[in-house]
C-alpha cells in the first residue's frame, strides 16, 4: 500500500483537478424555460442590435432638442404637434424644427427627432400645439439602436450559471434554445454495518442513514442528478460490486463512511481494485473531514467522504463542490456574506477548521453563532446555514471580529 | 375611478398582506428526497432520542475515566482489553475498573464505561493489554443518548425552506415524508402591442418579450409553478379574457407592461371588472417600479408590474417575493451580503431607489459596481447579481461606503 501524506484542502483540490483536467462533460441544447441554474456550455453572442431602433425611455414628445433650449417655466417653447407614434408601430412622421410627435415609453423615435421631453414638462394646449417647459439635451430620454447590445457582442460567457436575468437577456436576443452542460450524474453509496435505511426498524447499535439523503439534496442543489443511492455493508465484494454499478451508470461516485482509520476500511482497496490511477488523495488536513479519500477508478472520480454527517456535508461543500465547479469551469455567483462572530473559538493546530454557524440578524447587523456538536448532531444540521473557515496558521476567531461566512 | 396615492414599498406590502391575510395554501405529504427548497407546512417534532444509545465519537477504547487519571507519556495506565464492540452491533461487554473495550467511531459504548480514549493515545501491547498515555474525563468522546435530540423536541419549524442539512435531519428522525405547502401556481401575462414572442420575426417598432421569460424563471427560483405564460395585445376584452383564465387556473396572476401612464392602460380597469376588492395599490414610490399595481380579483392577487424588464425584476424581488413569503410565513435564509460601494450615486428625492449592481471580489474584498441602463438593458440584466437600496431620506451612496447588497 502506497503511503499517503495528509494534504491541505487546496493541495487536495489541485491534485484531483490536475488528474481529471480532461474530464469531458456532454452538452445538450434546451429551451430557455428549462435552463434556470444550468451551466452555459457556449458563449452567447448577439446577432442583433438591441434595441433594433431608437426608442423612447419615457412617455413624452419627440423633438429636435435645440427647439427646447432656453425653455423654462416662465418662458416655454411652443411647438407644433404633428402626430403620434403608436406602440409597436413604425413611425412615419418626420420631425423638423418646430415640430413635436407624441411617443409612449418604448415607442420608436420618429425621423428627425434627437430627444424626448417628458410629458410632465409639457402642456398640451390643443390637438396641434404644445408648450415645453424644460430644455432637453440631444439624446435625452432616447435609447439608441445598439445602445444595449451590438451585433457580435458576447452577452453571456460559457460557464455561467444561468439566473432569471440571464434568461431575460437570452429572450431579448431571440435565443429560444441554448447549449448547456448535461447534469452530472452521481451515484451515492453509504457504507457501514450500522447503517439502516429510513423506514427500517432501528435496532440497538444501528443508526439511520443520514448521509445519502443530505448528499442527494446537496447534489440536486448544485444541479446534479442522482442516479441511485444505496446502503452497503462493510464488505469488500459488496462494495466493489456497487461501485462497479456506479462507474457504469454515473459520472461521479460518492461514498460516505468507511473512510476512517477503523478496521473495516475498504474504500481505499476498492478504489485501487479498478483500472485507473487509483487513490490520489488520502487524508486532507481539515477539521472535520480529515479521512477524505479521492481516487480514479476506470477514469472516473470516486470520492470517499467521512461517515459523520456534518463532516460529509462540510467536505462536500468545501472540497467536492469546488472541484466540480472547476472541472465544469463554472463561473458562479458570490455565495458568501460577512458577519460578526459571536463567540471565541480556538483553531486546531495544523488543520484548517470548518466551523458551522447559524446566521442571525439583530439591529440590522448580521451575527454568526457557532453550532457545536460532538457528532452527527441533528440540531447542528438543522440550525446551521453557513460555515466559517479558520486557517491552520490562525489562533482562532474572537468575538466581535468580522469574518466571511460561506452560505450552505 | 378611485384616486390612488402613491405609497411606499413597505406600505404597499402591508396593504396587500392585510387584504390577503387569510389566503389559504394547500399542503401535500411528500417524500423527503423531493422536498429540497420546499416550504415546511408542519412543525417537525422528534419522536425518538438521537442518538438512541451512547456512542463513541472516536476510534478508541471505552474505559472508566478514573482508570486514566494520572496517566502520562512517562507513566501510562495499563488496562485489560476485554473485548471489542462491532459497528452496528449491541455491545455485550461490561467494563469494570481496569477494563477496556475497543470501540470504533459511532459504536455503542459498553455498559460500565463512561469515556473513550482515542487510539492515538493508546498502545496495544497484545491481545489483552493496552497502555493509556493520556487521561480522559468522564463523558469524553461519548455522545450520550438524546444528546442531540430528545423525544418531543421541535427540530424544524413550520415555514422553514428545506435545505440539504434539514433533509439530513429529517432522515435521522426517520421521517420519510413531510407535509409541505403546495407550489403556488402563477399565470404570467405580458401585455403590449409592441411585444412579440421569442421566435417571431421582429418588425420595426416591435420588441421581444423579455419579461415573461424572466418572471417565469424568478417564479421557478422561489419554488413556484407557472401554469401558463401569454402575450396579450393592449385590448381590454382580450386582457380580461386572459386574466379570467389565470384566475380560474392559478393562485396568482402576474401581468407586466400596461401599467405606465400611457394611453393604453387597461390593467387597472380589468382588475376592477372582476368580483373582489379591486385595485388595492396603484403606484409605489420606488425607482424603478413606480407604476406597480396590485389588486384583488375574485379573491385572488393580481400584480401589474412595469413593462420595463429591469423594473419588473426589481419589483418582483423587492415587492412580490416578500409578500409571497409573508403570506406563506416562510422563514428564509439570509440572502444578502455586504460590499464596498465602488461609485457615487445620488438618490431620487422622495423615492426609494433600487440600484442593480454586480459583485466582484478583489484582494479578498467584495465590491459592488453599479449597472446602469436607461431601459431594458440586456447587459444590465446579464451582469447584475444584486441590488442595493437607497432610501428616500438618504442623499445617495458614496464610494468606499459599505452597504448591504441583496442577492438576485
Tab-separated table of N, CA, C and O in Angstrom, chain A residues 40 59 63 79 84 113 123 129 136 146 173 191 198 234 236 248 287 301 320 323 343 361 367 370 377-378 402:
chain	number	residue	atom	x	y	z
A	40	UNK	N	-24.022	27.206	-18.722
A	40	UNK	CA	-23.916	27.526	-20.142
A	40	UNK	C	-22.661	26.880	-20.738
A	40	UNK	O	-21.568	26.998	-20.203
A	59	UNK	N	-42.658	58.433	-21.492
A	59	UNK	CA	-43.820	58.933	-22.224
A	59	UNK	C	-43.555	60.416	-22.479
A	59	UNK	O	-43.277	61.162	-21.527
A	63	UNK	N	-38.703	65.591	-30.145
A	63	UNK	CA	-38.453	66.907	-30.767
A	63	UNK	C	-36.994	66.987	-31.212
A	63	UNK	O	-36.203	66.076	-30.958
A	79	UNK	N	-44.476	74.405	-29.601
A	79	UNK	CA	-44.168	73.550	-30.757
A	79	UNK	C	-45.453	73.011	-31.384
A	79	UNK	O	-46.496	72.940	-30.723
A	84	UNK	N	-48.500	61.244	-33.702
A	84	UNK	CA	-48.350	60.366	-32.548
A	84	UNK	C	-47.745	59.045	-33.019
A	84	UNK	O	-48.164	58.523	-34.050
A	113	UNK	N	-36.078	63.619	-35.027
A	113	UNK	CA	-36.025	63.953	-33.604
A	113	UNK	C	-34.741	63.403	-32.985
A	113	UNK	O	-34.233	62.367	-33.428
A	123	UNK	N	-47.130	71.028	-21.633
A	123	UNK	CA	-48.572	71.256	-21.532
A	123	UNK	C	-49.140	71.142	-22.950
A	123	UNK	O	-48.616	71.740	-23.882
A	129	UNK	N	-50.898	71.924	-30.715
A	129	UNK	CA	-49.898	72.790	-30.082
A	129	UNK	C	-49.533	72.317	-28.684
A	129	UNK	O	-50.416	71.966	-27.897
A	136	UNK	N	-34.272	69.959	-23.082
A	136	UNK	CA	-33.638	68.631	-23.100
A	136	UNK	C	-32.371	68.728	-23.947
A	136	UNK	O	-32.280	69.589	-24.824
A	146	UNK	N	-28.758	49.683	-30.684
A	146	UNK	CA	-27.483	49.079	-30.290
A	146	UNK	C	-26.887	49.633	-29.007
A	146	UNK	O	-25.798	49.252	-28.610
A	173	UNK	N	-32.577	38.416	-26.985
A	173	UNK	CA	-31.737	38.152	-28.150
A	173	UNK	C	-32.385	37.160	-29.111
A	173	UNK	O	-31.811	36.816	-30.147
A	191	UNK	N	-21.816	3.564	3.281
A	191	UNK	CA	-21.304	2.278	3.743
A	191	UNK	C	-21.303	2.195	5.260
A	191	UNK	O	-21.204	3.199	5.942
A	198	UNK	N	-34.152	4.635	6.087
A	198	UNK	CA	-35.068	5.480	6.835
A	198	UNK	C	-36.303	4.759	7.370
A	198	UNK	O	-36.764	5.039	8.466
A	234	UNK	N	-20.195	-3.178	5.275
A	234	UNK	CA	-18.730	-3.158	5.214
A	234	UNK	C	-18.210	-4.492	4.723
A	234	UNK	O	-17.810	-5.349	5.505
A	236	UNK	N	-15.922	-5.989	1.299
A	236	UNK	CA	-15.187	-5.630	0.102
A	236	UNK	C	-15.930	-5.987	-1.181
A	236	UNK	O	-16.094	-5.155	-2.068
A	248	UNK	N	-20.479	2.329	-13.954
A	248	UNK	CA	-21.149	2.004	-15.225
A	248	UNK	C	-22.241	3.007	-15.589
A	248	UNK	O	-22.546	3.207	-16.760
A	287	UNK	N	-10.718	20.055	9.540
A	287	UNK	CA	-11.465	19.552	10.660
A	287	UNK	C	-12.847	20.137	10.596
A	287	UNK	O	-12.974	21.356	10.611
A	301	UNK	N	-14.125	9.824	-11.263
A	301	UNK	CA	-13.776	10.257	-9.909
A	301	UNK	C	-14.610	9.509	-8.876
A	301	UNK	O	-15.832	9.417	-8.999
A	320	UNK	N	-15.615	18.884	-2.533
A	320	UNK	CA	-16.197	18.268	-3.730
A	320	UNK	C	-16.767	19.335	-4.674
A	320	UNK	O	-16.464	19.355	-5.871
A	323	UNK	N	-14.294	21.401	-6.680
A	323	UNK	CA	-13.655	20.575	-7.723
A	323	UNK	C	-14.589	20.449	-8.924
A	323	UNK	O	-14.177	20.628	-10.073
A	343	UNK	N	-18.601	34.610	19.143
A	343	UNK	CA	-18.018	33.665	20.098
A	343	UNK	C	-16.501	33.648	19.940
A	343	UNK	O	-15.975	34.076	18.918
A	361	UNK	N	-29.866	38.020	12.269
A	361	UNK	CA	-29.810	39.464	12.128
A	361	UNK	C	-30.355	40.102	13.394
A	361	UNK	O	-31.441	39.770	13.856
A	367	UNK	N	-25.007	38.435	12.664
A	367	UNK	CA	-24.131	37.735	13.587
A	367	UNK	C	-24.035	36.256	13.234
A	367	UNK	O	-25.012	35.654	12.806
A	370	UNK	N	-21.892	30.006	16.662
A	370	UNK	CA	-21.396	28.664	16.330
A	370	UNK	C	-22.447	27.613	16.602
A	370	UNK	O	-23.275	27.759	17.474
A	377	UNK	N	-24.870	15.578	14.842
A	377	UNK	CA	-25.905	16.294	15.553
A	377	UNK	C	-26.977	16.824	14.608
A	377	UNK	O	-26.708	17.632	13.736
A	378	UNK	N	-28.196	16.401	14.834
A	378	UNK	CA	-29.316	16.876	14.039
A	378	UNK	C	-29.531	18.363	14.242
A	378	UNK	O	-29.762	19.114	13.303
A	402	UNK	N	-15.122	40.483	12.436
A	402	UNK	CA	-15.975	40.260	11.275
A	402	UNK	C	-15.316	39.239	10.352
A	402	UNK	O	-14.136	39.363	10.040
